[in-house]
Structure formats: structure tokens, C-alpha cells
């Protein structure tokens, strides 16, 4: 099925219910590109598939969506798995910066993120800011979250986002020792915010290489998911192709160095 047709159905489902329907995903071709490891593979995939993603011309800019604070269980706001259904129907792979305690408490949702082909990053083991913490306290939190992620992926995460983007003096050094780059992101778009303001914030001035900070359904109260179809359509109209953060680094020929901070790529 052409993605442009799927977008219409998802948009109507979101308008009516606040979450995506259970009609399934958009096919194996959308899932496959998460595994691409080279710039050539990414560009070849775009060359072969851009028309099926609703573009009027081949995209020449790249952007990553990221979601903080999950995973979360089913709720009135839709929960993680409803968000995954929406992303799948839109043909978007994203980065999820997850809380270790939430991974342990919502293991099926965490596994669903990975199974759907999204990237898992470390967002500490709790919601507590770490900017004023000592190195041993930071390492304890990050190692606990990494262990929870490793149970799902089989690997330690290479990406970290500081809770509340609060860095202080010890975080970069600890991340360097633990082999993680710090992904600050380009903007803090959806917390708090109503759906229209979230959409306007994301679409007002997107730039090539941006990493957009969004939040999981329970944190954003479902408002982000409600406008994801419009955000996706708006960014595609502007010529952006969606990648994970690691893929964005590949397409931009940037190495994500442990301990270094990145707001965009």
C-alpha cells in the first residue's frame, strides 16, 4: 500500500480517537532501513522508495525524531504501543530515549520499540536531573538504565540524553567513560503544549540535521501523537527524510564521539 494512502487513514483515526488504529503497519520495506549501516545504503533506499512515502520530489534534507521518558503502558493517552502503531503507519523510524525504571516496569512496550526497528537510547534510570550529581551517582544511574536496555538489544546503548537537559560538570566525563555520546537535540518542542502549538513548534523552522525532541504519550498527554501525521506531512513537504539519530550521523558523515554533546548533526 502506498504510504500516502496510509497517512490519510492514520490522520482520521487520530482525529477520532486520539491514537492510531490497530490496523497494522506499513510493510517490511519501511522496517528494513533501520539496519542500514552506510551512507550509500541509505541513499539507495531513498532513491528506490521516496515516491511511496508521499513526497512530490526526492527529499534532500534529513531529520530525526526522538521521544523521551518512555516506555509507558496503555493509558488514556494511548501508551507506547499506540505511538509505535502511528509511527509505523507513517513510515518513520525514531530514537527513543528511555528511562531504565520504565523499561523494567513496561518490558513488553520496551521490546516493542526495538522490535519495530527504532533506536533505543539511555535517559538515565529515573526522571531525576543529574547535573549536580557526583560521577559515581551518575554512573550508577546510567549503568542501571543501560543494563535494562541491554536485556532487550543485546548491546549497551551508544546514545544518552540528560534528564531535563541538565548537564552540570560531571556528566560528559562519565558518558565518555561509558561509551555514550550526549544527544541534546535541536529543540524542546512538546512539554507542555497543546497539539497545535506542538505542530507549529516543530514545523516553524526545521533545519537539515536537526534532532527533534518530543515525548512519549503519557508525558505529552497524547498531544504529540495526535499531530504526528500533520508533523510528518509538513516535514515531508519541506523535503525532509526521517532517520534515526545514528543514521543521521551516517548520512552527515559525523562520528558520534563518547562524551561529546550534539544538538544537531
Tab-separated table of N, CA, C and O in Angstrom, residues 17-19 73-79 82 217-218 221-222 225:
chain	number	residue	atom	x	y	z
A	17	UNK	N	-9.969	9.336	17.706
A	17	UNK	CA	-9.744	8.596	18.938
A	17	UNK	C	-8.577	9.105	19.760
A	17	UNK	O	-8.436	8.727	20.909
A	18	UNK	N	-7.700	9.913	19.186
A	18	UNK	CA	-6.511	10.358	19.892
A	18	UNK	C	-5.374	9.374	19.839
A	18	UNK	O	-4.315	9.611	20.394
A	19	UNK	N	-5.574	8.215	19.168
A	19	UNK	CA	-4.480	7.270	18.982
A	19	UNK	C	-4.706	6.510	17.691
A	19	UNK	O	-5.792	6.529	17.118
A	73	UNK	N	3.018	2.167	29.634
A	73	UNK	CA	1.974	1.186	29.384
A	73	UNK	C	0.731	1.818	28.795
A	73	UNK	O	0.664	3.034	28.574
A	74	UNK	N	-0.280	1.025	28.529
A	74	UNK	CA	-1.545	1.552	27.997
A	74	UNK	C	-2.142	2.582	28.937
A	74	UNK	O	-2.060	2.461	30.156
A	75	UNK	N	-2.717	3.616	28.364
A	75	UNK	CA	-3.321	4.673	29.169
A	75	UNK	C	-4.366	5.388	28.328
A	75	UNK	O	-4.547	5.094	27.142
A	76	UNK	N	-5.028	6.362	28.946
A	76	UNK	CA	-5.981	7.185	28.206
A	76	UNK	C	-5.300	7.953	27.088
A	76	UNK	O	-5.953	8.402	26.139
A	77	UNK	N	-3.975	8.108	27.179
A	77	UNK	CA	-3.228	8.855	26.166
A	77	UNK	C	-2.695	7.946	25.053
A	77	UNK	O	-2.068	8.429	24.126
A	78	UNK	N	-2.922	6.657	25.174
A	78	UNK	CA	-2.532	5.754	24.110
A	78	UNK	C	-1.388	4.831	24.448
A	78	UNK	O	-1.335	3.712	23.959
A	79	UNK	N	-0.438	5.289	25.262
A	79	UNK	CA	0.679	4.440	25.610
A	79	UNK	C	1.675	4.274	24.476
A	79	UNK	O	1.476	4.737	23.347
A	82	UNK	N	0.602	2.307	21.086
A	82	UNK	CA	-0.212	3.096	20.162
A	82	UNK	C	0.660	4.088	19.388
A	82	UNK	O	0.456	4.314	18.190
A	217	UNK	N	3.786	9.251	24.985
A	217	UNK	CA	2.378	9.627	25.130
A	217	UNK	C	1.975	10.057	26.531
A	217	UNK	O	1.251	11.040	26.701
A	218	UNK	N	2.427	9.319	27.559
A	218	UNK	CA	1.954	9.654	28.899
A	218	UNK	C	2.535	10.969	29.396
A	218	UNK	O	1.904	11.678	30.176
A	221	UNK	N	0.799	13.659	27.235
A	221	UNK	CA	-0.655	13.514	27.366
A	221	UNK	C	-1.334	13.242	26.027
A	221	UNK	O	-2.470	13.658	25.790
A	222	UNK	N	-0.635	12.536	25.173
A	222	UNK	CA	-1.188	12.164	23.877
A	222	UNK	C	-1.187	13.264	22.848
A	222	UNK	O	-1.546	13.034	21.690
A	225	UNK	N	1.328	12.590	19.776
A	225	UNK	CA	0.862	11.577	18.835
A	225	UNK	C	-0.298	12.094	17.991
A	225	UNK	O	-0.422	11.757	16.812
